[in-house]
């Protein structure tokens, strides 16, 4: 999936917006807003054997078409697989009364992104007690293995 601009379709124009237009490529997953958000694999592009995008459900089924300007198609983001803490000091914002931990978000396509895990004081207390239990269970497991 990509948000790259291409001169391929002049009808897509150069409108200004907050996000780059989505121009799916062959094999990309796309969500079609005209089909109630149905997700399909792009199997044919406009101008290559037709004037529309051709999509097929990922698991098979009835194929459909989408307009050549791609206005009804949206990218399907990779799913998050897990989040890990980045080993840096926790931050506390006294004005917002929130704590924050830097995290790395891992996606199924292998990509990662840094973000913040923001916690209220109540959440910090809750997770502190849960971490104490995890540490105690780890110590018990070490003693049992020895």
Short mmCIF file of C-alpha atoms in Angstrom, two decimals:
data_model
loop_
_atom_site.label_atom_id
_atom_site.label_comp_id
_atom_site.label_asym_id
_atom_site.label_seq_id
_atom_site.Cartn_x
_atom_site.Cartn_y
_atom_site.Cartn_z
CA UNK A 1 0.00 0.00 0.00
CA UNK A 2 1.18 3.44 -0.75
CA UNK A 3 0.06 7.04 -0.74
CA UNK A 4 2.41 7.99 -3.56
CA UNK A 5 1.23 10.41 -6.21
CA UNK A 6 1.36 9.32 -9.82
CA UNK A 7 0.59 11.19 -13.02
CA UNK A 8 -1.32 8.10 -14.23
CA UNK A 9 -4.82 9.49 -13.60
CA UNK A 10 -5.32 13.22 -14.26
CA UNK A 11 -8.84 13.03 -12.81
CA UNK A 12 -7.28 12.56 -9.37
CA UNK A 13 -6.07 16.13 -9.56
CA UNK A 14 -4.03 18.00 -7.01
CA UNK A 15 -6.57 18.79 -4.30
CA UNK A 16 -5.15 19.87 -0.99
CA UNK A 17 -5.93 17.74 2.02
CA UNK A 18 -4.57 16.48 5.27
CA UNK A 19 -3.52 13.11 3.85
CA UNK A 20 -1.90 12.02 0.62
CA UNK A 21 -4.32 10.45 -1.85
CA UNK A 22 -4.36 6.67 -1.96
CA UNK A 23 -3.40 5.11 -5.30
CA UNK A 24 -3.52 1.34 -4.78
CA UNK A 25 -1.19 -0.93 -6.70
CA UNK A 26 -1.74 -4.48 -7.84
CA UNK A 27 -1.96 -6.78 -4.83
CA UNK A 28 -2.71 -4.01 -2.32
CA UNK A 29 -5.56 -4.38 0.12
CA UNK A 30 -8.13 -1.59 -0.17
CA UNK A 31 -11.30 -0.75 1.74
CA UNK A 32 -14.10 0.34 -0.60
CA UNK A 33 -16.39 2.92 1.02
CA UNK A 34 -18.95 2.44 -1.77
CA UNK A 35 -19.28 -1.24 -0.76
CA UNK A 36 -19.87 -0.57 2.94
CA UNK A 37 -16.16 -0.73 3.77
CA UNK A 38 -15.62 -4.14 2.17
CA UNK A 39 -11.94 -5.06 1.87
CA UNK A 40 -10.57 -6.39 -1.38
CA UNK A 41 -7.31 -7.17 -3.13
CA UNK A 42 -6.62 -4.96 -6.15
CA UNK A 43 -6.42 -7.38 -9.10
CA UNK A 44 -6.55 -4.86 -11.99
CA UNK A 45 -5.74 -1.17 -12.36
CA UNK A 46 -7.53 1.46 -14.44
CA UNK A 47 -6.11 1.66 -17.93
CA UNK A 48 -4.90 -1.95 -17.80
CA UNK A 49 -7.74 -3.81 -19.46
CA UNK A 50 -10.41 -1.38 -18.27
CA UNK A 51 -11.30 1.98 -16.84
CA UNK A 52 -11.87 0.89 -13.25
CA UNK A 53 -10.10 -0.76 -10.36
CA UNK A 54 -11.00 -4.45 -10.03
CA UNK A 55 -11.06 -5.94 -6.53
CA UNK A 56 -11.53 -9.43 -5.18
CA UNK A 57 -12.23 -10.46 -1.57
CA UNK A 58 -9.03 -11.79 0.08
CA UNK A 59 -10.54 -15.22 0.69
CA UNK A 60 -12.33 -15.43 -2.65
CA UNK A 61 -15.86 -14.50 -3.63
CA UNK A 62 -17.61 -12.07 -5.90
CA UNK A 63 -15.31 -9.53 -7.56
CA UNK A 64 -16.31 -5.90 -7.98
CA UNK A 65 -15.10 -2.67 -9.53
CA UNK A 66 -14.33 0.76 -8.09
CA UNK A 67 -14.12 4.11 -9.92
CA UNK A 68 -10.92 4.86 -11.81
CA UNK A 69 -10.29 7.98 -9.72
CA UNK A 70 -10.00 5.78 -6.61
CA UNK A 71 -12.14 8.14 -4.53
CA UNK A 72 -13.98 5.29 -2.80
CA UNK A 73 -10.83 3.33 -1.95
CA UNK A 74 -8.94 3.64 1.32
CA UNK A 75 -5.76 1.89 2.46
CA UNK A 76 -5.99 -1.00 4.90
CA UNK A 77 -3.34 -0.44 7.56
CA UNK A 78 -1.19 -3.31 8.79
CA UNK A 79 -2.45 -4.76 12.07
CA UNK A 80 -0.59 -4.23 15.33
CA UNK A 81 0.99 -7.45 16.60
CA UNK A 82 2.41 -6.20 19.89
CA UNK A 83 3.83 -3.21 21.76
CA UNK A 84 7.11 -3.14 23.65
CA UNK A 85 8.53 -0.62 26.08
CA UNK A 86 11.49 1.42 24.93
CA UNK A 87 14.04 1.33 27.72
CA UNK A 88 14.05 4.96 28.71
CA UNK A 89 12.92 6.76 31.83
CA UNK A 90 9.22 7.22 32.41
CA UNK A 91 7.95 10.78 32.12
CA UNK A 92 5.52 12.59 34.40
CA UNK A 93 3.57 15.70 33.45
CA UNK A 94 2.44 17.41 36.67
CA UNK A 95 0.08 19.80 34.85
CA UNK A 96 -1.79 16.98 33.09
CA UNK A 97 -1.24 14.64 36.05
CA UNK A 98 -0.26 11.85 33.69
CA UNK A 99 2.64 9.51 33.40
CA UNK A 100 4.03 8.38 30.05
CA UNK A 101 6.23 5.54 28.84
CA UNK A 102 7.85 5.43 25.43
CA UNK A 103 6.76 2.38 23.46
CA UNK A 104 7.47 0.75 20.13
CA UNK A 105 4.41 -0.42 18.19
CA UNK A 106 5.09 -3.49 16.02
CA UNK A 107 3.02 -4.25 12.90
CA UNK A 108 2.41 -7.54 11.09
CA UNK A 109 4.24 -6.24 8.02
CA UNK A 110 7.44 -5.82 10.07
CA UNK A 111 7.13 -2.06 10.47
CA UNK A 112 7.45 -0.26 13.77
CA UNK A 113 6.53 3.15 15.13
CA UNK A 114 7.39 4.93 18.34
CA UNK A 115 4.58 6.24 20.50
CA UNK A 116 3.68 7.03 24.10
CA UNK A 117 1.66 5.01 26.57
CA UNK A 118 -0.11 7.66 28.63
CA UNK A 119 -1.32 6.65 32.09
CA UNK A 120 -3.49 8.36 34.68
CA UNK A 121 -2.35 8.23 38.32
CA UNK A 122 -4.97 5.52 39.01
CA UNK A 123 -3.64 3.44 36.13
CA UNK A 124 -0.05 3.86 37.37
CA UNK A 125 -1.07 2.52 40.80
CA UNK A 126 -3.03 -0.37 39.27
CA UNK A 127 -0.18 -1.42 36.98
CA UNK A 128 2.40 -1.01 39.77
CA UNK A 129 0.54 -3.63 41.81
CA UNK A 130 0.21 -5.89 38.76
CA UNK A 131 3.95 -5.60 38.07
CA UNK A 132 4.67 -6.50 41.69
CA UNK A 133 2.66 -9.71 41.18
CA UNK A 134 4.54 -10.49 37.95
CA UNK A 135 7.88 -9.97 39.72
CA UNK A 136 6.79 -12.25 42.58
CA UNK A 137 5.65 -14.95 40.11
CA UNK A 138 9.00 -14.68 38.31
CA UNK A 139 10.88 -15.14 41.57
CA UNK A 140 8.73 -18.18 42.44
CA UNK A 141 9.44 -19.69 39.01
CA UNK A 142 13.20 -19.14 39.50
CA UNK A 143 13.11 -20.86 42.90
CA UNK A 144 11.09 -23.78 41.51
CA UNK A 145 13.56 -24.23 38.65
CA UNK A 146 16.58 -24.21 40.96
#
